[in-house]
PDB file of C-alpha atoms in Angstrom:
ATOM      1  CA  MET A  11       0.091  -0.048   0.320  1.00  0.00           C
ATOM      2  CA  GLY A  12       1.912   3.015  -1.216  1.00  0.00           C
ATOM      3  CA  LEU A  13       1.569   6.402   1.546  1.00  0.00           C
ATOM      4  CA  PRO A  14      -1.394   8.053  -0.960  1.00  0.00           C
ATOM      5  CA  ASN A  15      -3.039   5.256  -0.600  1.00  0.00           C
ATOM      6  CA  ALA A  16      -2.336   4.909   3.704  1.00  0.00           C
ATOM      7  CA  PHE A  17      -2.763   8.566   4.313  1.00  0.00           C
ATOM      8  CA  VAL A  18      -6.413   8.017   2.712  1.00  0.00           C
ATOM      9  CA  VAL A  19      -7.524   5.225   4.455  1.00  0.00           C
ATOM     10  CA  GLY A  20      -6.204   6.617   7.800  1.00  0.00           C
ATOM     11  CA  THR A  21      -7.981   9.948   7.312  1.00  0.00           C
ATOM     12  CA  SER A  22     -10.952   7.842   6.434  1.00  0.00           C
ATOM     13  CA  LEU A  23     -10.908   5.585   9.377  1.00  0.00           C
ATOM     14  CA  MET A  24     -10.894   8.483  11.722  1.00  0.00           C
ATOM     15  CA  GLN A  25     -13.650   9.957   9.797  1.00  0.00           C
ATOM     16  CA  TYR A  26     -15.850   7.326   9.870  1.00  0.00           C
ATOM     17  CA  GLN A  27     -15.258   7.041  13.861  1.00  0.00           C
ATOM     18  CA  ALA A  28     -15.662  10.238  14.734  1.00  0.00           C
ATOM     19  CA  GLN A  29     -19.258   9.635  12.650  1.00  0.00           C
ATOM     20  CA  GLY A  30     -20.072   7.516  15.181  1.00  0.00           C
ATOM     21  CA  ALA A  31     -18.727   9.031  17.515  1.00  0.00           C
ATOM     22  CA  ILE A  32     -20.971  11.768  17.114  1.00  0.00           C
ATOM     23  CA  GLY A  33     -24.092  10.155  16.333  1.00  0.00           C
ATOM     24  CA  LYS A  34     -23.914   8.338  19.764  1.00  0.00           C
ATOM     25  CA  TYR A  35     -23.268  11.469  21.216  1.00  0.00           C
ATOM     26  CA  ASN A  36     -26.445  12.906  19.415  1.00  0.00           C
ATOM     27  CA  GLN A  37     -28.820  10.162  20.423  1.00  0.00           C
ATOM     28  CA  ALA A  38     -27.078  10.179  24.264  1.00  0.00           C
ATOM     29  CA  ALA A  39     -27.921  13.422  24.196  1.00  0.00           C
ATOM     30  CA  ASN A  40     -31.733  13.402  22.885  1.00  0.00           C
ATOM     31  CA  ASN A  41     -32.115  10.259  25.730  1.00  0.00           C
ATOM     32  CA  ARG A  42     -31.104  12.400  27.942  1.00  0.00           C
ATOM     33  CA  ALA A  43     -33.373  15.162  26.892  1.00  0.00           C
ATOM     34  CA  ALA A  44     -36.453  12.453  27.264  1.00  0.00           C
ATOM     35  CA  GLU A  45     -35.940  12.062  30.598  1.00  0.00           C
ATOM     36  CA  VAL A  46     -35.870  15.505  32.020  1.00  0.00           C
ATOM     37  CA  LEU A  47     -39.190  15.199  30.181  1.00  0.00           C
ATOM     38  CA  ASP A  48     -40.504  12.225  31.626  1.00  0.00           C
ATOM     39  CA  GLY A  49     -39.878  13.305  34.602  1.00  0.00           C
ATOM     40  CA  GLN A  50     -41.530  16.579  33.930  1.00  0.00           C
ATOM     41  CA  ALA A  51     -44.395  14.581  33.371  1.00  0.00           C
ATOM     42  CA  THR A  52     -44.114  12.542  36.575  1.00  0.00           C
ATOM     43  CA  GLN A  53     -43.858  16.136  38.719  1.00  0.00           C
ATOM     44  CA  ILE A  54     -46.648  17.850  37.049  1.00  0.00           C
ATOM     45  CA  GLU A  55     -48.521  15.019  38.119  1.00  0.00           C
ATOM     46  CA  GLN A  56     -47.335  14.729  41.623  1.00  0.00           C
ATOM     47  CA  LYS A  57     -47.949  18.858  41.330  1.00  0.00           C
ATOM     48  CA  ALA A  58     -51.891  18.029  41.026  1.00  0.00           C
ATOM     49  CA  GLU A  59     -52.307  16.261  43.194  1.00  0.00           C
ATOM     50  CA  PHE A  60     -50.592  18.814  45.975  1.00  0.00           C
ATOM     51  CA  ASP A  61     -53.113  21.543  43.574  1.00  0.00           C
ATOM     52  CA  ILE A  62     -55.584  19.058  44.848  1.00  0.00           C
ATOM     53  CA  ALA A  63     -54.977  18.795  47.939  1.00  0.00           C
ATOM     54  CA  GLN A  64     -54.531  22.454  48.192  1.00  0.00           C
ATOM     55  CA  PHE A  65     -57.802  23.027  47.144  1.00  0.00           C
ATOM     56  CA  ASN A  66     -59.590  20.826  49.187  1.00  0.00           C
ATOM     57  CA  LYS A  67     -57.758  22.428  51.951  1.00  0.00           C
ATOM     58  CA  THR A  68     -59.476  25.751  50.489  1.00  0.00           C
ATOM     59  CA  TYR A  69     -62.633  24.243  50.353  1.00  0.00           C
ATOM     60  CA  GLN A  70     -63.156  22.848  53.385  1.00  0.00           C
ATOM     61  CA  LYS A  71     -62.507  26.424  54.649  1.00  0.00           C
ATOM     62  CA  VAL A  72     -64.698  28.017  52.998  1.00  0.00           C
ATOM     63  CA  LYS A  73     -66.833  25.391  53.602  1.00  0.00           C
ATOM     64  CA  GLY A  74     -67.312  25.856  57.571  1.00  0.00           C
ATOM     65  CA  GLU A  75     -67.190  29.260  57.430  1.00  0.00           C
ATOM     66  CA  THR A  76     -70.465  29.614  54.851  1.00  0.00           C
ATOM     67  CA  THR A  77     -72.449  26.454  57.619  1.00  0.00           C
ATOM     68  CA  VAL A  78     -71.368  29.141  60.942  1.00  0.00           C
ATOM     69  CA  ALA A  79     -72.911  31.962  58.657  1.00  0.00           C
ATOM     70  CA  LEU A  80     -75.915  29.945  57.630  1.00  0.00           C
ATOM     71  CA  ALA A  81     -75.694  29.012  61.538  1.00  0.00           C
ATOM     72  CA  LYS A  82     -74.977  32.867  63.189  1.00  0.00           C
ATOM     73  CA  SER A  83     -78.635  33.834  60.332  1.00  0.00           C
ATOM     74  CA  GLY A  84     -80.516  31.114  61.926  1.00  0.00           C
ATOM     75  CA  VAL A  85     -81.163  29.180  58.533  1.00  0.00           C
ATOM     76  CA  GLN A  86     -81.470  25.655  59.489  1.00  0.00           C
ATOM     77  CA  ILE A  87     -78.131  23.666  58.433  1.00  0.00           C
ATOM     78  CA  GLY A  88     -78.903  20.663  55.817  1.00  0.00           C
ATOM     79  CA  SER A  89     -82.148  22.313  54.241  1.00  0.00           C
ATOM     80  CA  GLY A  90     -83.622  24.223  51.697  1.00  0.00           C
ATOM     81  CA  SER A  91     -81.265  26.966  50.699  1.00  0.00           C
ATOM     82  CA  ALA A  92     -78.635  25.763  52.898  1.00  0.00           C
ATOM     83  CA  TYR A  93     -78.996  22.208  51.097  1.00  0.00           C
ATOM     84  CA  ASN A  94     -78.607  24.501  48.049  1.00  0.00           C
ATOM     85  CA  ILE A  95     -75.914  26.195  48.983  1.00  0.00           C
ATOM     86  CA  SER A  96     -74.416  22.960  50.068  1.00  0.00           C
ATOM     87  CA  LEU A  97     -74.606  20.951  47.178  1.00  0.00           C
ATOM     88  CA  SER A  98     -73.434  23.596  44.183  1.00  0.00           C
ATOM     89  CA  ASN A  99     -70.870  24.061  46.676  1.00  0.00           C
ATOM     90  CA  ALA A 100     -69.832  20.339  46.329  1.00  0.00           C
ATOM     91  CA  LEU A 101     -70.320  19.971  42.585  1.00  0.00           C
ATOM     92  CA  GLU A 102     -67.904  22.675  43.307  1.00  0.00           C
ATOM     93  CA  LYS A 103     -66.165  21.217  43.863  1.00  0.00           C
ATOM     94  CA  ARG A 104     -65.658  18.074  42.347  1.00  0.00           C
ATOM     95  CA  LEU A 105     -65.439  20.073  38.863  1.00  0.00           C
ATOM     96  CA  GLN A 106     -62.491  21.895  39.904  1.00  0.00           C
ATOM     97  CA  GLU A 107     -60.512  18.622  41.088  1.00  0.00           C
ATOM     98  CA  ASN A 108     -61.803  17.159  37.694  1.00  0.00           C
ATOM     99  CA  LEU A 109     -60.654  19.980  35.648  1.00  0.00           C
ATOM    100  CA  ILE A 110     -56.800  20.537  38.104  1.00  0.00           C
ATOM    101  CA  ARG A 111     -56.949  16.157  37.384  1.00  0.00           C
ATOM    102  CA  TYR A 112     -57.696  16.592  33.159  1.00  0.00           C
ATOM    103  CA  ASN A 113     -55.127  20.146  32.466  1.00  0.00           C
ATOM    104  CA  SER A 114     -52.299  18.113  34.833  1.00  0.00           C
ATOM    105  CA  GLN A 115     -53.414  14.385  32.685  1.00  0.00           C
ATOM    106  CA  VAL A 116     -53.185  16.902  28.805  1.00  0.00           C
ATOM    107  CA  ALA A 117     -49.913  18.285  29.902  1.00  0.00           C
ATOM    108  CA  ALA A 118     -48.082  15.405  31.560  1.00  0.00           C
ATOM    109  CA  ALA A 119     -48.547  14.049  28.090  1.00  0.00           C
ATOM    110  CA  ASN A 120     -47.391  16.520  26.248  1.00  0.00           C
ATOM    111  CA  LYS A 121     -44.427  15.982  28.134  1.00  0.00           C
ATOM    112  CA  ARG A 122     -44.137  12.678  27.858  1.00  0.00           C
ATOM    113  CA  GLU A 123     -45.172  13.668  23.310  1.00  0.00           C
ATOM    114  CA  GLU A 124     -41.508  15.436  23.254  1.00  0.00           C
ATOM    115  CA  ALA A 125     -40.180  12.722  25.762  1.00  0.00           C
ATOM    116  CA  SER A 126     -41.473  10.216  22.599  1.00  0.00           C
ATOM    117  CA  PHE A 127     -40.287  11.820  19.243  1.00  0.00           C
ATOM    118  CA  ALA A 128     -36.900  13.657  21.424  1.00  0.00           C
ATOM    119  CA  ARG A 129     -35.688   9.461  21.230  1.00  0.00           C
ATOM    120  CA  ILE A 130     -37.106   9.746  17.978  1.00  0.00           C
ATOM    121  CA  LYS A 131     -34.932  12.099  17.526  1.00  0.00           C
ATOM    122  CA  GLY A 132     -31.858  10.025  18.928  1.00  0.00           C
ATOM    123  CA  ASN A 133     -32.537   7.503  16.818  1.00  0.00           C
ATOM    124  CA  ILE A 134     -32.755   9.478  14.118  1.00  0.00           C
ATOM    125  CA  ALA A 135     -29.124  11.182  14.575  1.00  0.00           C
ATOM    126  CA  ARG A 136     -27.457   7.195  14.960  1.00  0.00           C
ATOM    127  CA  GLN A 137     -28.493   6.546  11.365  1.00  0.00           C
ATOM    128  CA  GLU A 138     -27.688   9.236   9.660  1.00  0.00           C
ATOM    129  CA  ALA A 139     -24.289   9.419  11.756  1.00  0.00           C
ATOM    130  CA  ARG A 140     -24.161   5.208  10.302  1.00  0.00           C
ATOM    131  CA  LEU A 141     -25.786   6.289   6.637  1.00  0.00           C
ATOM    132  CA  ALA A 142     -22.257   8.751   7.281  1.00  0.00           C
ATOM    133  CA  GLN A 143     -19.798   6.041   8.214  1.00  0.00           C
ATOM    134  CA  ILE A 144     -21.189   3.486   4.994  1.00  0.00           C
ATOM    135  CA  GLN A 145     -20.711   6.480   2.314  1.00  0.00           C
ATOM    136  CA  THR A 146     -17.395   7.166   3.672  1.00  0.00           C
ATOM    137  CA  ILE A 147     -16.585   2.941   3.495  1.00  0.00           C
ATOM    138  CA  ALA A 148     -17.792   4.058  -0.140  1.00  0.00           C
ATOM    139  CA  SER A 149     -16.093   7.201  -0.611  1.00  0.00           C
ATOM    140  CA  THR A 150     -12.915   5.480   0.245  1.00  0.00           C
ATOM    141  CA  GLY A 151     -13.036   2.727  -1.083  1.00  0.00           C
ATOM    142  CA  SER A 152     -13.429   4.513  -5.040  1.00  0.00           C
ATOM    143  CA  SER A 153     -10.865   6.322  -3.919  1.00  0.00           C
ATOM    144  CA  LEU A 154      -8.489   4.011  -3.548  1.00  0.00           C
ATOM    145  CA  MET A 155      -9.421   2.426  -7.193  1.00  0.00           C
ATOM    146  CA  LYS A 156      -9.128   5.291  -8.400  1.00  0.00           C
ATOM    147  CA  MET A 157      -5.838   5.500  -7.045  1.00  0.00           C
ATOM    148  CA  GLY A 158      -4.127   2.460  -8.212  1.00  0.00           C
ATOM    149  CA  GLY A 159      -6.710  -0.208  -6.693  1.00  0.00           C
ATOM    150  CA  GLY A 160      -6.865  -0.813 -10.795  1.00  0.00           C
ATOM    151  CA  SER A 161      -4.881  -2.287 -13.690  1.00  0.00           C
ATOM    152  CA  THR A 162      -1.503   0.626 -13.728  1.00  0.00           C
ATOM    153  CA  PRO A 163      -1.667   2.108 -17.814  1.00  0.00           C
ATOM    154  CA  ASN A 164       1.126   1.028 -19.536  1.00  0.00           C
ATOM    155  CA  THR A 165       3.828   4.322 -20.274  1.00  0.00           C
ATOM    156  CA  THR A 166       6.137   3.235 -23.190  1.00  0.00           C
ATOM    157  CA  GLY A 167       3.686   2.600 -25.156  1.00  0.00           C
ATOM    158  CA  SER A 168       1.862  -0.648 -27.017  1.00  0.00           C
ATOM    159  CA  TYR A 169       4.746  -1.576 -29.100  1.00  0.00           C
ATOM    160  CA  GLY A 170       7.839  -0.990 -28.424  1.00  0.00           C
ATOM    161  CA  THR A 171       9.603   2.517 -26.806  1.00  0.00           C
ATOM    162  CA  ARG A 172      10.416   4.532 -29.698  1.00  0.00           C
ATOM    163  CA  GLY A 173       9.314   7.215 -31.426  1.00  0.00           C
ATOM    164  CA  SER A 174       5.599   9.364 -30.944  1.00  0.00           C
ATOM    165  CA  GLY A 175       3.967   4.386 -30.353  1.00  0.00           C
ATOM    166  CA  MET A 176       2.797   4.173 -33.413  1.00  0.00           C
ATOM    167  CA  GLN A 177       6.064   2.307 -35.405  1.00  0.00           C
ATOM    168  CA  GLY A 178       4.163   0.046 -38.011  1.00  0.00           C
ATOM    169  CA  PHE A 179       1.688   1.972 -39.239  1.00  0.00           C
ATOM    170  CA  GLY A 180       3.434   5.189 -40.662  1.00  0.00           C
ATOM    171  CA  GLY A 181       4.054   7.466 -37.698  1.00  0.00           C
ATOM    172  CA  GLY A 182       6.782   6.263 -36.111  1.00  0.00           C
ATOM    173  CA  ALA A 183      10.069   7.919 -36.454  1.00  0.00           C
ATOM    174  CA  ASP A 184      12.651   5.449 -37.427  1.00  0.00           C
ATOM    175  CA  ARG A 185      11.433   5.238 -40.504  1.00  0.00           C
TER     176      ARG A 185
END
Protein backbone atom coordinates (compact mmCIF):
# COMPACT_ATOMS: atom_id res chain seq x y z
CA MET A 1 0.00 0.00 0.00
CA GLY A 2 1.53 3.32 -1.05
CA LEU A 3 1.69 6.48 1.01
CA PRO A 4 -1.32 8.13 -0.69
CA ASN A 5 -3.40 5.00 -0.12
CA ALA A 6 -2.39 4.83 3.54
CA PHE A 7 -3.29 8.51 3.94
CA VAL A 8 -6.73 7.95 2.40
CA VAL A 9 -7.37 4.92 4.60
CA GLY A 10 -6.12 6.72 7.73
CA THR A 11 -8.20 9.85 7.24
CA SER A 12 -11.22 7.79 6.27
CA LEU A 13 -10.86 5.69 9.40
CA MET A 14 -10.70 8.82 11.55
CA GLN A 15 -13.75 10.24 9.79
CA TYR A 16 -15.62 6.93 10.22
CA GLN A 17 -14.86 6.88 13.96
CA ALA A 18 -15.81 10.54 14.39
CA GLN A 19 -19.11 9.99 12.60
CA GLY A 20 -19.91 7.07 14.88
CA ALA A 21 -18.99 9.07 17.98
CA ILE A 22 -21.11 12.02 16.86
CA GLY A 23 -24.08 9.74 16.20
CA LYS A 24 -23.78 8.11 19.63
CA TYR A 25 -23.39 11.50 21.32
CA ASN A 26 -26.45 12.98 19.57
CA GLN A 27 -28.51 9.92 20.44
CA ALA A 28 -27.38 10.05 24.07
CA ALA A 29 -28.14 13.80 24.26
CA ASN A 30 -31.65 13.26 22.91
CA ASN A 31 -32.20 10.34 25.28
CA ARG A 32 -31.14 12.56 28.21
CA ALA A 33 -33.60 15.20 27.03
CA ALA A 34 -36.31 12.54 26.88
CA GLU A 35 -35.56 11.47 30.46
CA VAL A 36 -35.82 15.09 31.62
CA LEU A 37 -39.16 15.45 29.84
CA ASP A 38 -40.44 12.22 31.41
CA GLY A 39 -39.38 13.59 34.80
CA GLN A 40 -41.26 16.80 34.11
CA ALA A 41 -44.38 14.78 33.27
CA THR A 42 -44.14 12.99 36.60
CA GLN A 43 -43.67 16.32 38.40
CA ILE A 44 -46.77 17.71 36.69
CA GLU A 45 -48.80 14.75 37.92
CA GLN A 46 -47.43 15.12 41.44
CA LYS A 47 -48.14 18.85 41.40
CA ALA A 48 -51.75 18.10 40.45
CA GLU A 49 -52.15 16.02 43.59
CA PHE A 50 -50.63 18.86 45.63
CA ASP A 51 -52.94 21.39 43.95
CA ILE A 52 -55.97 19.22 44.70
CA ALA A 53 -54.90 18.92 48.35
CA GLN A 54 -54.46 22.71 48.55
CA PHE A 55 -57.84 23.24 46.89
CA ASN A 56 -59.51 20.82 49.33
CA LYS A 57 -57.94 22.67 52.25
CA THR A 58 -59.35 25.96 50.95
CA TYR A 59 -62.70 24.29 50.22
CA GLN A 60 -62.99 22.94 53.76
CA LYS A 61 -62.22 26.42 55.13
CA VAL A 62 -64.89 28.05 52.93
CA LYS A 63 -67.36 25.27 53.73
CA GLY A 64 -66.84 25.84 57.47
CA GLU A 65 -67.18 29.60 57.12
CA THR A 66 -70.37 29.17 55.11
CA THR A 67 -71.84 26.76 57.67
CA VAL A 68 -71.05 29.17 60.52
CA ALA A 69 -72.49 32.14 58.62
CA LEU A 70 -75.67 30.23 57.81
CA ALA A 71 -76.04 29.07 61.42
CA LYS A 72 -75.52 32.63 62.72
CA SER A 73 -78.23 33.87 60.41
CA GLY A 74 -80.67 31.34 61.83
CA VAL A 75 -80.95 29.15 58.73
CA GLN A 76 -81.48 25.47 59.41
CA ILE A 77 -78.42 23.55 58.14
CA GLY A 78 -79.17 20.70 55.71
CA SER A 79 -82.45 22.04 54.35
CA GLY A 80 -83.70 24.62 51.88
CA SER A 81 -81.21 27.32 50.80
CA ALA A 82 -78.46 25.94 53.04
CA TYR A 83 -78.76 22.53 51.38
CA ASN A 84 -78.74 24.10 47.90
CA ILE A 85 -75.62 26.14 48.73
CA SER A 86 -73.89 23.08 50.18
CA LEU A 87 -74.79 20.96 47.13
CA SER A 88 -73.65 23.67 44.73
CA ASN A 89 -70.32 24.01 46.56
CA ALA A 90 -69.81 20.23 46.54
CA LEU A 91 -70.47 20.08 42.79
CA GLU A 92 -68.09 22.99 42.20
CA LYS A 93 -65.47 21.20 44.33
CA ARG A 94 -65.76 18.05 42.23
CA LEU A 95 -65.61 20.06 39.00
CA GLN A 96 -62.45 21.89 40.11
CA GLU A 97 -60.75 18.65 41.16
CA ASN A 98 -61.56 17.07 37.79
CA LEU A 99 -60.32 20.17 35.98
CA ILE A 100 -57.01 20.12 37.87
CA ARG A 101 -56.57 16.40 37.11
CA TYR A 102 -57.50 16.83 33.45
CA ASN A 103 -55.14 19.76 32.91
CA SER A 104 -52.29 17.88 34.57
CA GLN A 105 -52.95 14.77 32.49
CA VAL A 106 -52.90 16.82 29.28
CA ALA A 107 -49.69 18.60 30.27
CA ALA A 108 -48.04 15.31 31.34
CA ALA A 109 -49.10 13.62 28.10
CA ASN A 110 -47.60 16.51 26.13
CA LYS A 111 -44.30 16.13 28.00
CA ARG A 112 -44.28 12.39 27.36
CA GLU A 113 -44.98 13.03 23.68
CA GLU A 114 -42.04 15.44 23.57
CA ALA A 115 -39.92 12.76 25.23
CA SER A 116 -40.97 10.24 22.63
CA PHE A 117 -40.04 12.63 19.82
CA ALA A 118 -36.68 13.29 21.47
CA ARG A 119 -35.98 9.54 21.48
CA ILE A 120 -37.03 9.31 17.84
CA LYS A 121 -34.79 12.26 17.01
CA GLY A 122 -31.92 10.50 18.78
CA ASN A 123 -32.50 7.32 16.79
CA ILE A 124 -32.60 9.32 13.57
CA ALA A 125 -29.32 11.04 14.48
CA ARG A 126 -27.73 7.64 15.09
CA GLN A 127 -29.03 6.28 11.77
CA GLU A 128 -27.78 9.38 9.93
CA ALA A 129 -24.35 8.80 11.44
CA ARG A 130 -24.42 5.18 10.28
CA LEU A 131 -25.36 6.30 6.78
CA ALA A 132 -22.50 8.79 6.84
CA GLN A 133 -20.17 5.97 7.88
CA ILE A 134 -21.38 3.84 4.98
CA GLN A 135 -20.80 6.76 2.61
CA THR A 136 -17.30 7.18 4.03
CA ILE A 137 -16.51 3.52 3.42
CA ALA A 138 -17.88 3.68 -0.13
CA SER A 139 -16.00 6.89 -0.86
CA THR A 140 -12.78 5.43 0.52
CA GLY A 141 -13.14 2.32 -1.60
CA SER A 142 -13.83 4.41 -4.68
CA SER A 143 -10.83 6.66 -3.98
CA LEU A 144 -8.53 3.67 -3.50
CA MET A 145 -9.72 2.13 -6.75
CA LYS A 146 -9.03 5.37 -8.61
CA MET A 147 -5.63 5.83 -6.97
CA GLY A 148 -4.18 2.52 -8.01
CA GLY A 149 -6.35 -0.33 -7.08
CA GLY A 150 -7.19 -0.80 -10.79
CA SER A 151 -4.85 -1.60 -13.69
CA THR A 152 -1.79 0.59 -14.19
CA PRO A 153 -1.39 2.31 -17.56
CA ASN A 154 1.43 1.25 -19.91
CA THR A 155 3.68 4.31 -20.11
CA THR A 156 6.00 2.77 -22.69
CA GLY A 157 3.38 2.49 -25.37
CA SER A 158 1.79 -0.58 -26.80
CA TYR A 159 4.26 -1.11 -29.64
CA GLY A 160 7.69 -0.45 -28.19
CA THR A 161 9.72 2.28 -26.52
CA ARG A 162 10.81 4.45 -29.44
CA GLY A 163 9.07 7.18 -31.31
CA SER A 164 5.47 8.10 -30.85
CA GLY A 165 4.38 4.65 -29.94
CA MET A 166 2.79 4.32 -33.35
CA GLN A 167 5.48 2.29 -35.20
CA GLY A 168 4.13 0.04 -37.81
CA PHE A 169 1.41 2.48 -38.68
CA GLY A 170 3.47 5.02 -40.59
CA GLY A 171 3.88 7.42 -37.73
CA GLY A 172 7.13 6.17 -36.19
CA ALA A 173 10.28 8.29 -36.09
CA ASP A 174 12.65 5.51 -37.34
CA ARG A 175 11.30 4.93 -40.78
